[in-house]
């Protein structure tokens, strides 16, 4: 269909995904690649409005209803953004994708993993990341990086037990998908983290040369 690529970035809160994605984008662009950054939940007008509901700490949403909202936003994102951008040959850098649903709703909130598999096989049009970068930082270290002043969103108010389960869930995803998901050590400086990612991208894609 195209030579576009989808790279997703995963990890628990506080691992520094968002800032790193911007520095990775700059490096890919200096190599002449056309890059498009997006995020989940979000990335479309509809998805961003669902994001506001999902992150609002006044929202009362059950784990399964939450899973369906996330997949509704994801479906729109795939149709409106991901497929068209891949068709244009873009390198899409996506801040979270399907692995977050396994980690947060599956392992964190204990929604049956089979239900997540079912949503993926029916509603994501076989769109799987070409590469997923997992920012590995245990929760006790990530927690120290949480901004103290910021008002907590609906996920950030969850307890240590939840985030430890999410972290362990991510590790299970890494083990189940060793070819696609690459773990990087997020307990390093920003430039070291960025360099590890660039190294993984260069190993994965022949189109990208260091
Ligand atoms: P962010 O903090 O990376 O912007 O993500 C927003 C929150 O959404 C974060 O706490 C993780 C959560 N989330 C899920 O629980 N499941 C999902 O499938 C996705 C994409 C995000």
mmCIF file of C-alpha atoms and ligand atoms in Angstrom:
data_model
loop_
_atom_site.group_PDB
_atom_site.id
_atom_site.type_symbol
_atom_site.label_atom_id
_atom_site.label_comp_id
_atom_site.label_asym_id
_atom_site.label_seq_id
_atom_site.Cartn_x
_atom_site.Cartn_y
_atom_site.Cartn_z
ATOM 1 C CA UNK A 1 0.000 0.000 0.000
ATOM 2 C CA UNK A 2 2.751 2.446 0.945
ATOM 3 C CA UNK A 3 6.121 2.648 2.586
ATOM 4 C CA UNK A 4 4.743 4.597 5.546
ATOM 5 C CA UNK A 5 5.657 3.313 9.018
ATOM 6 C CA UNK A 6 3.866 3.248 12.344
ATOM 7 C CA UNK A 7 6.027 3.504 15.457
ATOM 8 C CA UNK A 8 4.272 3.527 18.826
ATOM 9 C CA UNK A 9 5.703 4.642 22.167
ATOM 10 C CA UNK A 10 4.581 3.064 25.420
ATOM 11 C CA UNK A 11 5.272 3.232 29.124
ATOM 12 C CA UNK A 12 3.712 4.282 32.392
ATOM 13 C CA UNK A 13 3.261 7.933 33.389
ATOM 14 C CA UNK A 14 6.448 9.889 34.143
ATOM 15 C CA UNK A 15 8.802 8.023 31.808
ATOM 16 C CA UNK A 16 9.307 11.008 29.462
ATOM 17 C CA UNK A 17 7.622 9.743 26.288
ATOM 18 C CA UNK A 18 6.217 13.006 24.977
ATOM 19 C CA UNK A 19 9.422 15.081 25.090
ATOM 20 C CA UNK A 20 11.455 12.226 23.608
ATOM 21 C CA UNK A 21 9.034 11.750 20.708
ATOM 22 C CA UNK A 22 9.693 15.355 19.620
ATOM 23 C CA UNK A 23 13.456 14.887 19.637
ATOM 24 C CA UNK A 24 13.145 11.607 17.696
ATOM 25 C CA UNK A 25 10.958 13.425 15.154
ATOM 26 C CA UNK A 26 13.665 16.040 14.590
ATOM 27 C CA UNK A 27 16.318 13.398 13.952
ATOM 28 C CA UNK A 28 14.148 11.461 11.487
ATOM 29 C CA UNK A 29 13.427 14.718 9.649
ATOM 30 C CA UNK A 30 17.123 15.527 9.315
ATOM 31 C CA UNK A 31 17.392 12.187 7.465
ATOM 32 C CA UNK A 32 14.794 13.435 4.989
ATOM 33 C CA UNK A 33 11.868 11.408 6.330
ATOM 34 C CA UNK A 34 8.391 12.885 6.504
ATOM 35 C CA UNK A 35 7.161 12.484 10.076
ATOM 36 C CA UNK A 36 3.706 12.819 11.604
ATOM 37 C CA UNK A 37 3.195 12.837 15.382
ATOM 38 C CA UNK A 38 -0.064 11.807 16.981
ATOM 39 C CA UNK A 39 -1.389 10.316 20.194
ATOM 40 C CA UNK A 40 -3.948 8.059 21.804
ATOM 41 C CA UNK A 41 -6.441 8.546 23.161
ATOM 42 C CA UNK A 42 -6.839 11.428 20.726
ATOM 43 C CA UNK A 43 -5.397 12.362 17.365
ATOM 44 C CA UNK A 44 -8.766 13.384 15.885
ATOM 45 C CA UNK A 45 -11.391 15.928 16.949
ATOM 46 C CA UNK A 46 -13.659 13.085 18.095
ATOM 47 C CA UNK A 47 -10.790 11.250 19.814
ATOM 48 C CA UNK A 48 -9.660 14.375 21.637
ATOM 49 C CA UNK A 49 -13.179 14.928 22.971
ATOM 50 C CA UNK A 50 -13.272 11.328 24.219
ATOM 51 C CA UNK A 51 -9.816 11.935 25.732
ATOM 52 C CA UNK A 52 -11.253 14.845 27.735
ATOM 53 C CA UNK A 53 -13.983 12.579 29.093
ATOM 54 C CA UNK A 54 -11.564 9.718 29.834
ATOM 55 C CA UNK A 55 -9.023 11.919 31.619
ATOM 56 C CA UNK A 56 -11.502 14.092 33.507
ATOM 57 C CA UNK A 57 -11.302 12.957 37.110
ATOM 58 C CA UNK A 58 -15.002 13.748 37.595
ATOM 59 C CA UNK A 59 -15.979 11.119 34.991
ATOM 60 C CA UNK A 60 -17.374 7.885 36.378
ATOM 61 C CA UNK A 61 -16.586 5.152 33.815
ATOM 62 C CA UNK A 62 -16.408 1.404 34.371
ATOM 63 C CA UNK A 63 -13.308 -0.455 33.073
ATOM 64 C CA UNK A 64 -15.220 -2.090 30.210
ATOM 65 C CA UNK A 65 -16.987 1.119 29.187
ATOM 66 C CA UNK A 66 -13.552 2.785 29.286
ATOM 67 C CA UNK A 67 -12.120 0.090 27.011
ATOM 68 C CA UNK A 68 -14.929 0.661 24.490
ATOM 69 C CA UNK A 69 -14.403 4.436 24.539
ATOM 70 C CA UNK A 70 -10.681 3.939 23.909
ATOM 71 C CA UNK A 71 -11.394 1.639 20.972
ATOM 72 C CA UNK A 72 -13.999 4.005 19.575
ATOM 73 C CA UNK A 73 -11.380 6.784 19.605
ATOM 74 C CA UNK A 74 -8.809 4.355 18.154
ATOM 75 C CA UNK A 75 -11.092 3.291 15.312
ATOM 76 C CA UNK A 76 -11.660 6.924 14.305
ATOM 77 C CA UNK A 77 -7.917 7.600 14.598
ATOM 78 C CA UNK A 78 -7.125 4.668 12.300
ATOM 79 C CA UNK A 79 -9.696 5.685 9.672
ATOM 80 C CA UNK A 80 -9.132 9.438 9.747
ATOM 81 C CA UNK A 81 -5.399 9.714 10.437
ATOM 82 C CA UNK A 82 -3.308 6.549 10.557
ATOM 83 C CA UNK A 83 -4.388 4.863 7.314
ATOM 84 C CA UNK A 84 -4.305 8.073 5.208
ATOM 85 C CA UNK A 85 -0.925 9.134 6.627
ATOM 86 C CA UNK A 86 0.563 5.678 6.008
ATOM 87 C CA UNK A 87 -0.777 5.829 2.450
ATOM 88 C CA UNK A 88 1.099 9.126 2.014
ATOM 89 C CA UNK A 89 4.308 7.387 3.107
ATOM 90 C CA UNK A 90 4.577 9.189 6.464
ATOM 91 C CA UNK A 91 6.503 7.900 9.430
ATOM 92 C CA UNK A 92 3.896 8.072 12.179
ATOM 93 C CA UNK A 93 5.119 8.476 15.751
ATOM 94 C CA UNK A 94 2.182 7.560 17.967
ATOM 95 C CA UNK A 95 2.228 8.301 21.689
ATOM 96 C CA UNK A 96 0.519 5.081 22.912
ATOM 97 C CA UNK A 97 -1.469 2.542 20.909
ATOM 98 C CA UNK A 98 -2.899 -0.972 21.475
ATOM 99 C CA UNK A 99 -0.341 -2.087 24.071
ATOM 100 C CA UNK A 100 -1.652 0.613 26.442
ATOM 101 C CA UNK A 101 -5.078 -1.075 26.363
ATOM 102 C CA UNK A 102 -3.532 -4.409 27.383
ATOM 103 C CA UNK A 103 -1.436 -2.778 30.107
ATOM 104 C CA UNK A 104 -3.993 -0.343 31.580
ATOM 105 C CA UNK A 105 -7.400 -1.932 30.958
ATOM 106 C CA UNK A 106 -6.242 -5.563 30.816
ATOM 107 C CA UNK A 107 -3.505 -5.983 33.402
ATOM 108 C CA UNK A 108 -4.280 -2.806 35.403
ATOM 109 C CA UNK A 109 -8.089 -2.850 35.515
ATOM 110 C CA UNK A 110 -8.465 -6.626 34.986
ATOM 111 C CA UNK A 111 -10.655 -6.536 31.885
ATOM 112 C CA UNK A 112 -10.473 -9.983 30.261
ATOM 113 C CA UNK A 113 -7.587 -9.946 27.759
ATOM 114 C CA UNK A 114 -9.738 -11.949 25.305
ATOM 115 C CA UNK A 115 -12.088 -8.967 25.028
ATOM 116 C CA UNK A 116 -9.166 -6.741 24.044
ATOM 117 C CA UNK A 117 -7.983 -9.326 21.497
ATOM 118 C CA UNK A 118 -11.504 -9.387 20.098
ATOM 119 C CA UNK A 119 -11.620 -5.593 19.694
ATOM 120 C CA UNK A 120 -8.217 -5.608 18.026
ATOM 121 C CA UNK A 121 -9.114 -8.363 15.596
ATOM 122 C CA UNK A 122 -12.419 -6.736 14.633
ATOM 123 C CA UNK A 123 -11.878 -2.992 14.799
ATOM 124 C CA UNK A 124 -8.305 -2.026 14.043
ATOM 125 C CA UNK A 125 -8.135 -3.020 10.361
ATOM 126 C CA UNK A 126 -4.988 -5.118 10.918
ATOM 127 C CA UNK A 127 -3.036 -1.974 11.718
ATOM 128 C CA UNK A 128 -0.195 -3.037 14.004
ATOM 129 C CA UNK A 129 2.839 -0.878 14.780
ATOM 130 C CA UNK A 130 5.911 -1.760 12.712
ATOM 131 C CA UNK A 131 7.886 -1.032 15.859
ATOM 132 C CA UNK A 132 6.925 -0.272 19.459
ATOM 133 C CA UNK A 133 9.304 1.385 21.881
ATOM 134 C CA UNK A 134 8.675 0.558 25.531
ATOM 135 C CA UNK A 135 10.167 3.058 27.981
ATOM 136 C CA UNK A 136 11.234 0.791 30.794
ATOM 137 C CA UNK A 137 11.121 2.501 34.167
ATOM 138 C CA UNK A 138 9.715 0.750 37.237
ATOM 139 C CA UNK A 139 6.834 2.595 38.864
ATOM 140 C CA UNK A 140 8.715 3.540 42.055
ATOM 141 C CA UNK A 141 11.238 5.456 39.904
ATOM 142 C CA UNK A 142 8.627 6.893 37.511
ATOM 143 C CA UNK A 143 6.553 8.130 40.454
ATOM 144 C CA UNK A 144 9.388 10.366 41.616
ATOM 145 C CA UNK A 145 9.153 12.191 38.281
ATOM 146 C CA UNK A 146 5.417 13.010 38.545
ATOM 147 C CA UNK A 147 4.958 16.797 38.546
ATOM 148 C CA UNK A 148 3.919 17.871 42.047
ATOM 149 C CA UNK A 149 1.946 20.963 41.066
ATOM 150 C CA UNK A 150 -0.139 19.566 38.204
ATOM 151 C CA UNK A 151 -3.752 18.624 38.909
ATOM 152 C CA UNK A 152 -4.029 14.838 38.578
ATOM 153 C CA UNK A 153 -6.098 13.341 35.743
ATOM 154 C CA UNK A 154 -8.422 10.360 36.178
ATOM 155 C CA UNK A 155 -5.622 7.827 35.587
ATOM 156 C CA UNK A 156 -3.024 9.615 37.704
ATOM 157 C CA UNK A 157 -5.287 9.382 40.764
ATOM 158 C CA UNK A 158 -5.062 5.553 40.661
ATOM 159 C CA UNK A 159 -2.978 3.859 43.342
ATOM 160 C CA UNK A 160 0.507 2.295 43.464
ATOM 161 C CA UNK A 161 -0.936 -1.196 43.158
ATOM 162 C CA UNK A 162 -2.625 -0.279 39.840
ATOM 163 C CA UNK A 163 0.522 1.261 38.360
ATOM 164 C CA UNK A 164 2.663 -1.681 39.419
ATOM 165 C CA UNK A 165 0.202 -3.993 37.634
ATOM 166 C CA UNK A 166 0.309 -1.745 34.539
ATOM 167 C CA UNK A 167 4.111 -1.876 34.557
ATOM 168 C CA UNK A 168 4.103 -5.666 34.910
ATOM 169 C CA UNK A 169 1.497 -5.851 32.143
ATOM 170 C CA UNK A 170 3.748 -3.913 29.817
ATOM 171 C CA UNK A 171 6.601 -6.327 30.565
ATOM 172 C CA UNK A 172 4.300 -9.237 29.661
ATOM 173 C CA UNK A 173 3.443 -7.505 26.379
ATOM 174 C CA UNK A 174 7.166 -7.061 25.671
ATOM 175 C CA UNK A 175 7.770 -10.770 26.296
ATOM 176 C CA UNK A 176 4.854 -11.829 24.107
ATOM 177 C CA UNK A 177 5.886 -9.541 21.229
ATOM 178 C CA UNK A 178 9.675 -9.597 21.313
ATOM 179 C CA UNK A 179 10.039 -8.924 17.605
ATOM 180 C CA UNK A 180 7.797 -5.849 17.545
ATOM 181 C CA UNK A 181 8.319 -4.291 20.999
ATOM 182 C CA UNK A 182 11.792 -3.067 21.968
ATOM 183 C CA UNK A 183 12.512 -2.150 25.552
ATOM 184 C CA UNK A 184 14.735 0.835 26.230
ATOM 185 C CA UNK A 185 16.176 1.917 29.584
ATOM 186 C CA UNK A 186 14.298 5.097 30.523
ATOM 187 C CA UNK A 187 16.393 5.616 33.659
ATOM 188 C CA UNK A 188 18.966 7.570 31.630
ATOM 189 C CA UNK A 189 19.439 11.156 30.483
ATOM 190 C CA UNK A 190 17.106 12.519 27.795
ATOM 191 C CA UNK A 191 19.768 12.298 25.093
ATOM 192 C CA UNK A 192 20.727 8.731 26.077
ATOM 193 C CA UNK A 193 17.075 7.691 25.923
ATOM 194 C CA UNK A 194 16.692 9.339 22.509
ATOM 195 C CA UNK A 195 19.854 7.630 21.225
ATOM 196 C CA UNK A 196 18.648 4.189 22.302
ATOM 197 C CA UNK A 197 15.429 4.785 20.335
ATOM 198 C CA UNK A 198 17.264 5.980 17.238
ATOM 199 C CA UNK A 199 19.436 2.859 17.450
ATOM 200 C CA UNK A 200 16.323 0.617 17.563
ATOM 201 C CA UNK A 201 14.794 2.480 14.607
ATOM 202 C CA UNK A 202 17.963 2.026 12.567
ATOM 203 C CA UNK A 203 18.045 -1.709 13.371
ATOM 204 C CA UNK A 204 14.386 -2.136 12.418
ATOM 205 C CA UNK A 205 14.142 -0.127 9.181
ATOM 206 C CA UNK A 206 16.551 -0.360 6.288
ATOM 207 C CA UNK A 207 15.149 2.986 5.028
ATOM 208 C CA UNK A 208 16.705 4.741 8.047
ATOM 209 C CA UNK A 209 20.474 4.947 8.113
ATOM 210 C CA UNK A 210 22.397 6.509 10.995
HETATM 211 P P1 LIG B 1 -0.913 10.045 28.318
HETATM 212 O O1 LIG B 1 -0.750 10.350 29.757
HETATM 213 O O2 LIG B 1 0.203 9.242 27.768
HETATM 214 O O3 LIG B 1 -1.251 11.205 27.493
HETATM 215 O O4 LIG B 1 -2.177 9.018 28.185
HETATM 216 C C1 LIG B 1 -3.373 9.288 28.732
HETATM 217 C C2 LIG B 1 -3.847 8.168 29.623
HETATM 218 O O5 LIG B 1 -4.615 7.230 28.880
HETATM 219 C C3 LIG B 1 -2.759 7.378 30.309
HETATM 220 O O6 LIG B 1 -2.985 7.419 31.693
HETATM 221 C C4 LIG B 1 -2.943 5.969 29.810
HETATM 222 C C5 LIG B 1 -4.362 5.931 29.338
HETATM 223 N N1 LIG B 1 -4.642 4.965 28.267
HETATM 224 C C6 LIG B 1 -5.261 3.766 28.586
HETATM 225 O O7 LIG B 1 -5.586 3.524 29.741
HETATM 226 N N2 LIG B 1 -5.510 2.868 27.587
HETATM 227 C C7 LIG B 1 -5.197 3.106 26.278
HETATM 228 O O8 LIG B 1 -5.450 2.267 25.401
HETATM 229 C C8 LIG B 1 -4.536 4.363 25.963
HETATM 230 C C9 LIG B 1 -4.171 4.654 24.555
HETATM 231 C C10 LIG B 1 -4.285 5.242 26.991
#
